[in-house]
Short mmCIF file of C-alpha atoms in Angstrom, two decimals:
data_model
loop_
_atom_site.label_atom_id
_atom_site.label_comp_id
_atom_site.label_asym_id
_atom_site.label_seq_id
_atom_site.Cartn_x
_atom_site.Cartn_y
_atom_site.Cartn_z
CA MET A 1367 -46.94 -43.63 -91.27
CA LYS A 1368 -48.82 -40.52 -90.21
CA ASN A 1369 -48.88 -39.16 -93.77
CA LYS A 1370 -50.19 -42.47 -95.06
CA ARG A 1371 -52.96 -42.43 -92.47
CA ASN A 1372 -53.87 -38.85 -93.42
CA LYS A 1373 -54.06 -39.81 -97.08
CA ILE A 1374 -56.41 -42.68 -96.22
CA LEU A 1375 -58.61 -40.35 -94.16
CA ILE A 1376 -58.72 -37.82 -97.01
CA LYS A 1377 -59.72 -40.55 -99.46
CA VAL A 1378 -62.47 -41.78 -97.13
CA PHE A 1379 -63.68 -38.21 -96.69
CA PHE A 1380 -63.92 -37.62 -100.46
CA VAL A 1381 -65.62 -40.98 -101.03
CA ALA A 1382 -68.20 -40.06 -98.39
CA ILE A 1383 -68.77 -36.66 -100.01
CA LEU A 1384 -69.22 -38.27 -103.45
CA PHE A 1385 -71.61 -40.85 -102.03
CA LEU A 1386 -73.63 -38.13 -100.32
CA PHE A 1387 -73.66 -35.96 -103.48
CA PHE A 1388 -74.81 -38.70 -105.82
CA GLY A 1389 -77.17 -40.09 -103.23
CA ILE A 1390 -78.93 -36.76 -102.81
CA PHE A 1391 -79.08 -35.97 -106.50
CA GLY A 1392 -79.96 -39.52 -107.41
CA PHE A 1393 -82.88 -39.40 -104.99
CA THR A 1394 -83.92 -36.00 -106.32
CA LYS A 1395 -83.91 -37.27 -109.88
CA THR A 1396 -86.07 -40.26 -108.94
CA SER A 1397 -88.58 -38.25 -106.93
CA LEU A 1398 -88.90 -35.58 -109.62
CA ALA A 1399 -89.03 -37.95 -112.59
CA VAL A 1400 -91.99 -37.28 -114.88
CA PRO A 1401 -93.27 -39.33 -117.82
CA SER A 1402 -91.57 -38.66 -121.13
CA VAL A 1403 -92.67 -39.76 -124.61
CA SER A 1404 -89.93 -40.46 -127.16
CA GLY A 1405 -91.83 -42.08 -130.01
CA ILE A 1406 -94.99 -43.69 -131.35
CA SER A 1407 -95.36 -46.66 -133.69
CA GLY A 1408 -98.50 -47.51 -135.63
CA THR A 1409 -101.17 -45.77 -137.68
CA ILE A 1410 -102.75 -43.00 -135.60
CA SER A 1411 -106.37 -43.38 -136.64
CA HIS A 1412 -109.55 -43.83 -134.61
CA GLY A 1413 -109.82 -47.39 -133.32
CA ASN A 1414 -106.30 -48.44 -134.29
CA SER A 1415 -103.76 -49.84 -131.85
CA ILE A 1416 -100.50 -47.91 -131.43
CA THR A 1417 -97.50 -48.26 -129.11
CA ILE A 1418 -95.99 -45.36 -127.17
CA SER A 1419 -92.31 -45.47 -126.23
CA GLY A 1420 -90.69 -43.41 -123.51
CA SER A 1421 -89.72 -43.49 -119.86
CA ASP A 1422 -91.08 -43.08 -116.33
CA PHE A 1423 -94.63 -44.09 -117.24
CA GLY A 1424 -94.85 -45.86 -113.89
CA VAL A 1425 -96.97 -48.86 -112.97
CA LYS A 1426 -100.57 -49.43 -114.04
CA ASN A 1427 -101.84 -52.93 -113.35
CA PRO A 1428 -104.26 -53.86 -114.80
CA ALA A 1429 -103.51 -51.69 -117.81
CA LYS A 1430 -107.19 -51.38 -118.75
CA PRO A 1431 -109.35 -48.70 -117.10
CA LEU A 1432 -112.15 -49.75 -114.80
CA MET A 1433 -114.58 -48.78 -117.56
CA TRP A 1434 -114.38 -47.67 -121.16
CA ASP A 1435 -117.73 -47.66 -122.93
CA ASP A 1436 -118.42 -45.77 -126.13
CA GLY A 1437 -121.34 -48.09 -126.98
CA GLU A 1438 -120.01 -48.88 -130.43
CA ASP A 1439 -119.71 -52.64 -129.82
CA ALA A 1440 -123.02 -52.89 -127.94
CA VAL A 1441 -126.30 -54.21 -129.32
CA VAL A 1442 -128.88 -51.46 -129.79
CA ASP A 1443 -131.86 -51.52 -127.37
CA THR A 1444 -130.06 -53.65 -124.75
CA PHE A 1445 -129.27 -52.77 -121.14
CA PRO A 1446 -125.73 -51.97 -120.00
CA SER A 1447 -123.91 -55.11 -118.93
CA ALA A 1448 -122.71 -56.27 -115.53
CA SER A 1449 -119.90 -58.11 -117.35
CA PRO A 1450 -116.82 -56.19 -118.50
CA ASN A 1451 -116.30 -55.50 -122.20
CA GLU A 1452 -112.92 -56.14 -123.80
CA TYR A 1453 -111.64 -52.68 -122.90
CA SER A 1454 -112.68 -52.67 -119.21
CA GLN A 1455 -111.86 -54.29 -115.87
CA VAL A 1456 -115.47 -54.29 -114.64
CA GLY A 1457 -119.06 -54.08 -115.83
CA TYR A 1458 -121.76 -51.82 -114.41
CA SER A 1459 -122.75 -52.72 -110.85
CA ASP A 1460 -125.96 -50.66 -111.03
CA TYR A 1461 -127.95 -48.87 -113.73
CA ASN A 1462 -131.36 -47.23 -113.81
CA PRO A 1463 -134.11 -47.17 -114.78
CA ILE A 1464 -134.77 -50.79 -115.65
CA ALA A 1465 -138.08 -52.43 -116.68
CA SER A 1466 -139.63 -52.32 -113.20
CA ARG A 1467 -138.59 -50.55 -110.07
CA ASP A 1468 -140.15 -50.40 -106.62
CA GLY A 1469 -143.51 -51.43 -107.99
CA ASP A 1470 -143.57 -49.00 -110.91
CA VAL A 1471 -143.40 -50.41 -114.46
CA ILE A 1472 -141.05 -48.37 -116.66
CA PRO A 1473 -142.04 -48.36 -120.36
CA GLU A 1474 -139.30 -49.38 -122.78
CA SER A 1475 -138.51 -45.91 -124.14
CA TRP A 1476 -137.45 -44.64 -120.69
CA GLN A 1477 -135.36 -47.69 -119.75
CA ILE A 1478 -131.62 -46.99 -119.81
CA LYS A 1479 -130.24 -48.73 -122.89
CA TYR A 1480 -127.80 -48.44 -125.74
CA ARG A 1481 -129.52 -46.51 -128.52
CA SER A 1482 -128.74 -45.58 -132.09
CA VAL A 1483 -128.16 -41.85 -132.58
CA THR A 1484 -131.39 -41.86 -134.59
CA PHE A 1485 -133.39 -42.87 -131.47
CA THR A 1486 -136.55 -40.80 -130.99
CA PRO A 1487 -137.70 -41.09 -127.36
CA THR A 1488 -141.30 -40.99 -126.23
CA GLY A 1489 -142.15 -37.82 -124.35
CA ALA A 1490 -144.97 -36.86 -122.03
CA THR A 1491 -147.32 -36.01 -124.90
CA GLU A 1492 -145.40 -36.65 -128.15
CA ILE A 1493 -142.43 -38.35 -129.76
CA LEU A 1494 -139.31 -36.27 -129.18
CA ASP A 1495 -136.60 -35.45 -131.69
CA ALA A 1496 -133.44 -37.52 -131.97
CA ILE A 1497 -130.28 -36.04 -130.42
CA SER A 1498 -127.25 -35.64 -132.66
CA PRO A 1499 -124.17 -37.67 -131.62
CA SER A 1500 -121.46 -36.19 -129.43
CA HIS A 1501 -118.95 -36.38 -132.31
CA SER A 1502 -118.58 -37.80 -135.81
CA HIS A 1503 -117.17 -41.16 -134.62
CA SER A 1504 -120.22 -41.93 -132.46
CA THR A 1505 -123.11 -44.00 -133.82
CA LYS A 1506 -124.56 -45.08 -130.45
CA TYR A 1507 -124.96 -43.72 -126.95
CA ILE A 1508 -126.63 -44.69 -123.66
CA VAL A 1509 -130.01 -43.09 -122.95
CA GLY A 1510 -132.36 -43.23 -119.96
CA GLY A 1511 -135.45 -41.23 -119.02
CA HIS A 1512 -137.14 -40.04 -115.81
CA TYR A 1513 -140.53 -41.64 -116.39
CA MET A 1514 -143.42 -40.12 -114.45
CA CYS A 1515 -145.94 -42.82 -113.61
CA THR A 1516 -149.51 -41.47 -113.95
CA GLU A 1517 -151.66 -44.59 -113.58
CA ASN A 1518 -151.39 -48.02 -111.95
CA CYS A 1519 -148.54 -46.68 -109.88
CA ASP A 1520 -147.49 -48.87 -106.96
CA GLY A 1521 -144.32 -47.01 -106.02
CA GLN A 1522 -143.64 -45.43 -102.65
CA TYR A 1523 -144.97 -42.05 -103.77
CA ASP A 1524 -147.50 -40.96 -106.34
CA GLY A 1525 -145.97 -39.36 -109.39
CA GLY A 1526 -143.42 -42.10 -109.97
CA ASN A 1527 -140.82 -40.86 -107.50
CA ASN A 1528 -139.30 -44.30 -107.07
CA GLY A 1529 -139.66 -45.65 -110.59
CA GLY A 1530 -138.19 -42.63 -112.32
CA ARG A 1531 -136.29 -41.03 -109.49
CA ASP A 1532 -132.79 -41.41 -110.92
CA VAL A 1533 -131.11 -42.17 -114.22
CA GLY A 1534 -127.53 -43.33 -113.98
CA LEU A 1535 -124.65 -45.73 -114.57
CA THR A 1536 -122.54 -47.01 -111.65
CA ILE A 1537 -118.96 -48.24 -112.02
CA PRO A 1538 -117.62 -50.18 -109.00
CA ALA A 1539 -114.12 -50.59 -107.64
CA ASN A 1540 -112.53 -53.78 -108.95
CA GLY A 1541 -112.94 -56.33 -106.17
CA PRO A 1542 -115.50 -57.91 -103.88
CA VAL A 1543 -118.27 -55.88 -102.27
CA GLY A 1544 -116.64 -53.62 -99.70
CA THR A 1545 -113.61 -52.81 -101.86
CA PHE A 1546 -112.57 -49.16 -101.57
CA GLU A 1547 -110.39 -47.13 -103.91
CA PRO A 1548 -108.82 -43.82 -102.82
CA ARG A 1549 -108.23 -42.31 -106.27
CA TRP A 1550 -110.71 -41.90 -109.10
CA TYR A 1551 -110.54 -40.38 -112.54
CA SER A 1552 -113.60 -39.99 -114.77
CA HIS A 1553 -114.21 -38.45 -118.17
CA TRP A 1554 -117.46 -38.66 -120.09
CA LYS A 1555 -119.74 -36.86 -122.51
CA TYR A 1556 -123.16 -35.79 -121.26
CA ARG A 1557 -126.34 -34.35 -122.72
CA LEU A 1558 -129.94 -33.66 -121.65
CA HIS A 1559 -132.84 -33.62 -124.07
CA PRO A 1560 -133.85 -30.01 -124.81
CA ALA A 1561 -137.50 -30.97 -124.26
CA MET A 1562 -136.72 -31.00 -120.52
CA PRO A 1563 -139.11 -28.50 -118.89
CA ALA A 1564 -137.86 -25.49 -116.99
CA CYS A 1565 -137.93 -26.20 -113.28
CA THR A 1566 -140.74 -24.72 -111.25
CA GLY A 1567 -140.31 -25.54 -107.57
CA THR A 1568 -138.08 -23.98 -104.96
CA ASP A 1569 -135.97 -27.12 -104.52
CA ASP A 1570 -135.74 -28.45 -108.07
CA ASN A 1571 -132.32 -29.87 -108.89
CA HIS A 1572 -130.45 -32.20 -111.18
CA LYS A 1573 -127.53 -34.33 -109.99
CA TRP A 1574 -124.98 -35.30 -112.58
CA ASN A 1575 -122.70 -37.57 -110.59
CA ILE A 1576 -122.50 -39.36 -107.26
CA ILE A 1577 -119.73 -41.05 -105.29
CA GLN A 1578 -120.60 -43.54 -102.58
CA SER A 1579 -119.17 -46.29 -100.38
CA ALA A 1580 -121.45 -49.05 -101.73
CA GLN A 1581 -121.63 -50.50 -105.25
CA GLU A 1582 -125.03 -49.07 -106.09
CA ALA A 1583 -126.13 -45.47 -106.58
CA TYR A 1584 -126.88 -43.74 -103.26
CA GLY A 1585 -125.72 -46.84 -101.39
CA GLY A 1586 -123.78 -47.01 -98.15
CA GLY A 1587 -125.12 -43.95 -96.38
CA LEU A 1588 -122.71 -41.29 -97.66
CA PHE A 1589 -122.97 -39.96 -101.17
CA PRO A 1590 -121.54 -36.56 -102.09
CA ASN A 1591 -123.01 -35.52 -105.42
CA ASP A 1592 -123.00 -32.50 -107.67
CA PHE A 1593 -125.81 -30.86 -109.57
CA VAL A 1594 -125.67 -28.13 -112.14
CA TYR A 1595 -128.82 -26.11 -111.72
CA GLY A 1596 -131.87 -25.61 -109.59
CA CYS A 1597 -134.50 -23.05 -108.70
CA ASN A 1598 -133.36 -22.56 -105.13
CA GLU A 1599 -131.97 -19.86 -102.90
CA ASP A 1600 -128.36 -20.92 -103.39
CA LEU A 1601 -128.51 -20.06 -107.07
CA SER A 1602 -129.92 -16.56 -106.45
CA GLY A 1603 -132.39 -16.24 -109.29
CA SER A 1604 -130.73 -18.60 -111.76
CA PRO A 1605 -132.85 -18.98 -114.92
CA CYS A 1606 -132.32 -22.72 -114.49
CA THR A 1607 -132.54 -25.02 -117.48
CA ARG A 1608 -132.64 -22.33 -120.14
CA SER A 1609 -129.52 -20.50 -119.04
CA GLU A 1610 -126.60 -20.71 -121.47
CA THR A 1611 -124.26 -21.19 -118.53
CA LEU A 1612 -124.72 -22.79 -115.14
CA SER A 1613 -123.45 -22.59 -111.59
CA LEU A 1614 -122.33 -25.69 -109.68
CA LEU A 1615 -123.21 -26.67 -106.15
CA THR A 1616 -122.61 -29.74 -104.06
CA TYR A 1617 -125.56 -31.47 -102.43
CA GLU A 1618 -125.43 -33.90 -99.55
CA LEU A 1619 -127.63 -35.27 -96.84
CA PRO A 1620 -127.61 -33.36 -93.53
CA GLY A 1621 -124.86 -34.61 -91.27
CA ASP A 1622 -122.57 -35.76 -94.07
CA VAL A 1623 -119.13 -34.30 -94.75
CA MET A 1624 -120.48 -31.01 -96.06
CA PRO A 1625 -123.70 -29.21 -95.17
CA ARG A 1626 -126.64 -29.68 -97.51
CA GLU A 1627 -126.49 -27.46 -100.58
CA ALA A 1628 -123.14 -25.91 -99.70
CA PRO A 1629 -121.91 -23.77 -102.62
CA LEU A 1630 -118.80 -25.28 -104.14
CA ALA A 1631 -117.14 -21.86 -104.14
CA ASP A 1632 -116.99 -22.09 -100.34
CA CYS A 1633 -115.54 -25.60 -100.39
CA THR A 1634 -116.83 -26.03 -96.86
CA GLU A 1635 -114.14 -26.77 -94.26
CA GLY A 1636 -111.53 -26.52 -96.99
CA GLU A 1637 -110.09 -24.05 -99.44
CA GLY A 1638 -112.26 -22.98 -102.36
CA GLU A 1639 -110.34 -22.50 -105.57
CA GLY A 1640 -111.04 -21.74 -109.20
CA LEU A 1641 -114.84 -21.64 -109.36
CA ASN A 1642 -116.05 -20.95 -112.88
CA VAL A 1643 -119.77 -20.31 -113.09
CA ASN A 1644 -119.68 -20.10 -116.88
CA VAL A 1645 -120.23 -23.82 -117.37
CA GLU A 1646 -121.99 -24.86 -120.57
CA ASN A 1647 -125.54 -26.16 -120.15
CA PRO A 1648 -126.06 -29.84 -121.17
CA VAL A 1649 -129.69 -29.03 -122.04
CA LEU A 1650 -128.38 -26.98 -124.94
CA GLU A 1651 -125.32 -28.97 -126.06
CA TRP A 1652 -123.11 -31.96 -125.36
CA ILE A 1653 -120.62 -31.25 -122.60
CA THR A 1654 -117.53 -33.16 -121.45
CA ILE A 1655 -117.07 -33.73 -117.72
CA GLU A 1656 -113.74 -34.61 -116.11
CA ASP A 1657 -113.49 -35.44 -112.40
CA VAL A 1658 -110.26 -36.10 -110.47
CA ILE A 1659 -110.49 -37.33 -106.87
CA VAL A 1660 -107.58 -38.01 -104.52
CA ASN A 1661 -108.79 -39.37 -101.20
CA ASP A 1662 -105.71 -41.12 -99.80
CA ASP A 1663 -104.10 -38.53 -97.55
CA THR A 1664 -104.14 -39.16 -93.82
CA ASP A 1665 -107.13 -36.94 -93.23
CA LEU A 1666 -107.65 -34.74 -96.29
CA SER A 1667 -109.03 -35.07 -99.81
CA GLN A 1668 -108.73 -33.22 -103.10
CA ARG A 1669 -111.16 -32.97 -105.97
CA THR A 1670 -111.19 -31.07 -109.26
CA THR A 1671 -114.11 -31.08 -111.68
CA LYS A 1672 -113.87 -29.65 -115.20
CA VAL A 1673 -116.54 -29.00 -117.81
CA ASN A 1674 -115.22 -28.74 -121.36
CA GLN A 1675 -111.74 -28.44 -119.80
CA LYS A 1676 -112.75 -25.35 -117.84
CA ASN A 1677 -112.17 -25.53 -114.11
CA ALA A 1678 -115.66 -25.78 -112.65
CA TRP A 1679 -114.58 -26.59 -109.10
CA SER A 1680 -111.36 -27.30 -107.29
CA CYS A 1681 -111.16 -28.11 -103.61
CA HIS A 1682 -108.04 -29.07 -101.69
CA ASN A 1683 -107.61 -29.97 -98.04
CA SER A 1684 -111.24 -30.83 -97.40
CA PRO A 1685 -112.24 -33.63 -95.00
CA LEU A 1686 -112.07 -37.16 -96.36
CA TRP A 1687 -115.14 -38.19 -98.30
CA PHE A 1688 -115.30 -41.60 -96.65
CA THR A 1689 -113.59 -43.71 -94.06
CA ASN A 1690 -114.33 -47.34 -93.28
CA GLY A 1691 -112.48 -47.24 -89.97
CA VAL A 1692 -109.38 -48.83 -91.49
CA GLY A 1693 -108.66 -46.80 -94.57
CA GLN A 1694 -110.21 -44.29 -96.88
CA GLY A 1695 -111.88 -45.00 -100.16
CA ILE A 1696 -114.82 -44.84 -102.52
CA GLY A 1697 -116.72 -47.99 -103.44
CA SER A 1698 -118.25 -46.81 -106.72
CA TYR A 1699 -118.70 -43.85 -109.03
CA THR A 1700 -122.07 -43.01 -110.63
CA LEU A 1701 -122.73 -40.96 -113.73
CA GLY A 1702 -126.14 -39.30 -113.44
CA GLY A 1703 -128.38 -39.39 -110.41
CA PHE A 1704 -131.62 -38.07 -108.97
CA TYR A 1705 -133.74 -35.39 -110.61
CA ARG A 1706 -136.41 -33.44 -108.76
CA TYR A 1707 -138.80 -31.60 -111.09
CA ASP A 1708 -141.16 -30.06 -108.57
CA MET A 1709 -142.50 -30.67 -105.08
CA PHE A 1710 -146.05 -31.72 -105.98
CA PRO A 1711 -146.72 -34.56 -106.35
CA ILE A 1712 -143.94 -35.37 -103.91
CA ASN A 1713 -140.60 -35.22 -105.74
CA ALA A 1714 -142.33 -35.76 -109.08
CA GLN A 1715 -140.50 -36.57 -112.28
CA HIS A 1716 -141.37 -35.46 -115.79
CA SER A 1717 -141.51 -37.77 -118.78
CA ASP A 1718 -139.70 -35.33 -121.10
CA ILE A 1719 -136.49 -35.62 -119.06
CA TYR A 1720 -133.92 -37.84 -120.84
CA ARG A 1721 -130.20 -38.18 -120.12
CA TYR A 1722 -127.55 -39.16 -122.70
CA PHE A 1723 -124.10 -40.63 -121.91
CA ASP A 1724 -121.23 -41.35 -124.30
CA ASP A 1725 -117.52 -42.18 -124.21
CA VAL A 1726 -117.54 -43.24 -120.56
CA TYR A 1727 -114.03 -43.55 -119.10
CA VAL A 1728 -113.68 -44.26 -115.36
CA ASP A 1729 -110.62 -45.55 -113.50
CA SER A 1730 -109.25 -45.92 -109.98
CA THR A 1731 -105.85 -44.39 -110.75
CA LEU A 1732 -104.58 -41.09 -112.13
CA SER A 1733 -102.41 -42.98 -114.67
CA ARG A 1734 -103.74 -42.33 -118.14
CA VAL A 1735 -102.97 -41.34 -121.73
CA VAL A 1736 -104.85 -38.54 -123.46
CA LEU A 1737 -104.89 -36.72 -126.77
CA ALA A 1738 -105.45 -32.96 -126.70
CA ASN A 1739 -105.76 -30.06 -129.12
CA ASN A 1740 -102.99 -27.93 -127.60
CA ALA A 1741 -99.30 -28.54 -126.91
CA THR A 1742 -99.84 -26.94 -123.50
CA TYR A 1743 -102.21 -29.20 -121.63
CA GLU A 1744 -103.68 -26.45 -119.45
CA ASP A 1745 -104.69 -24.53 -122.60
CA ALA A 1746 -106.41 -27.47 -124.33
CA THR A 1747 -110.15 -27.15 -124.96
CA VAL A 1748 -110.67 -30.72 -126.19
CA VAL A 1749 -109.11 -33.70 -124.39
CA GLU A 1750 -109.88 -37.34 -125.20
CA PRO A 1751 -108.81 -40.32 -123.03
CA GLN A 1752 -107.02 -43.17 -124.81
CA ILE A 1753 -107.68 -46.82 -124.04
CA PRO A 1754 -104.62 -48.71 -122.72
CA SER A 1755 -104.24 -52.48 -122.99
CA VAL A 1756 -100.52 -52.84 -122.14
CA TRP A 1757 -98.67 -50.63 -119.65
CA ALA A 1758 -95.00 -50.82 -118.74
CA GLY A 1759 -92.55 -48.25 -117.44
CA ASP A 1760 -91.19 -47.56 -120.92
CA GLU A 1761 -93.99 -48.68 -123.26
CA ILE A 1762 -97.77 -48.33 -123.46
CA THR A 1763 -100.15 -49.82 -126.03
CA ILE A 1764 -103.44 -47.99 -126.59
CA ALA A 1765 -106.49 -48.10 -128.82
CA VAL A 1766 -106.83 -44.65 -130.38
CA ASN A 1767 -109.93 -42.72 -129.34
CA GLN A 1768 -110.14 -39.63 -131.55
CA GLY A 1769 -113.46 -38.56 -130.06
CA ALA A 1770 -114.26 -34.93 -130.87
CA LEU A 1771 -110.73 -34.11 -132.03
CA PRO A 1772 -110.54 -33.23 -135.75
CA ASP A 1773 -108.07 -34.79 -138.16
CA GLY A 1774 -104.71 -33.10 -138.13
CA THR A 1775 -102.21 -32.22 -135.42
CA ALA A 1776 -102.93 -33.24 -131.84
CA TYR A 1777 -100.73 -33.78 -128.79
CA LEU A 1778 -100.31 -36.93 -126.74
CA PHE A 1779 -99.79 -36.72 -122.98
CA THR A 1780 -99.12 -39.45 -120.43
CA PHE A 1781 -99.85 -39.19 -116.69
CA ASP A 1782 -98.37 -41.36 -113.98
CA ALA A 1783 -100.18 -42.57 -110.85
CA ASP A 1784 -99.43 -39.34 -108.99
CA GLY A 1785 -100.76 -37.14 -111.80
CA ASN A 1786 -97.35 -36.08 -113.12
CA ILE A 1787 -97.71 -35.23 -116.81
CA SER A 1788 -95.38 -35.53 -119.79
CA SER A 1789 -94.76 -32.82 -122.35
CA GLY A 1790 -97.13 -32.89 -125.31
CA TYR A 1791 -95.91 -35.18 -128.10
CA PRO A 1792 -97.18 -34.05 -131.53
CA VAL A 1793 -99.07 -36.60 -133.64
CA THR A 1794 -101.19 -36.46 -136.78
CA LEU A 1795 -104.73 -37.80 -136.37
CA GLY A 1796 -106.54 -39.44 -139.26
CA GLU A 1797 -103.46 -41.10 -140.75
CA THR A 1798 -104.22 -43.75 -143.35
CA SER A 1799 -100.81 -45.44 -143.29
CA ASP A 1800 -98.14 -46.30 -140.74
CA THR A 1801 -95.72 -43.41 -140.34
CA THR A 1802 -93.43 -45.22 -137.89
CA PRO A 1803 -89.80 -44.35 -138.76
CA PRO A 1804 -87.92 -47.41 -140.12
CA SER A 1805 -85.50 -49.19 -137.79
CA ALA A 1806 -81.81 -48.64 -138.30
CA PRO A 1807 -80.27 -51.41 -140.47
CA SER A 1808 -78.20 -54.02 -138.66
CA GLY A 1809 -75.45 -56.39 -139.72
CA LEU A 1810 -73.87 -53.88 -142.13
CA SER A 1811 -70.25 -52.84 -142.12
CA VAL A 1812 -68.42 -50.04 -143.89
CA SER A 1813 -64.87 -50.60 -145.15
#
């Protein structure tokens, strides 16, 4: 009887050990699971729909990004729309400049609109040259100018400060006013017209993106924003707009999370990492900006900004950007922003200052699919976001966005909601026929 009881106890002991072993390793496998791509079906050519097979892609609902806008389906010379296009969850909640603002009339050339790549904007004294597209697949882009009102100006300040103060596109969180999202991913192509004058004042600056709690640019009281150049003390003699490379700073109102004009290298109240001052100048060429924001920790935030895939700024463990007293979040994300040309007249603009936007991708999750020009993602110099329409744990359908990638070999990567990345899956861009391997035959027997 005793031996029988001992045998039972031994069996129970081993069962417990096995349960503990598989429980621990099962949990480890789940927590460490990363996306994996096993195959692709469809013709991998710009604009085509293809399906990606694999595992651990995670949940993305809705599958569409908040915004994808390459302008190709838009009508030339029309404003951006408040209604979503077929590839997006939302439309633009704010865009500037429009036809009239704060009493200043904005002539048509400076209004932010979809334009053909042959568009020749009106400058301060002459018609300016057209700007070449960001890549060979682009025939349209979005353009807006900082118009300087010189007569019949009814704005708050002389010199058109209100009418032409900012040029930008704002993408809101998907939901009613007051909706906050803790995570944001953005990727877009950006250019400034080379006719832009060199800055002259001691506080000239150019913001290229803004995050805020409200659904309009600079709305809600708090708006951290970055700018890429300025003639001010923080840049220590920077040659400003004509420099081949630029230095980044962050700029916020006094009393906000960071002090005004705090250098990003310091990452005030956090840990500065990976500053790269050799950032290409959008006055001289198209650049690609990528911004990743994680703002859902208990009391800390993380943000990484890249220019042409080079790490321009990375800050971890900084104070939360926003809190609404209940949770943390960002209400909208703006491409573009304010431009200060000089201090007299007060905050004046200049009518040769035009901004160009293309291939706008903004989302409130880190889940995404991209194509890159290197099998090692960290070594890629060109990365293009793909446009999902269906997203399941083992299958994703995308519209192919070749962007600036040339025909030939590229690598497809998938990210889950926590930013975990798959290995690069090799594909051939520019295919003219479906290279999907045939399915195995069924219903056959061999005797």
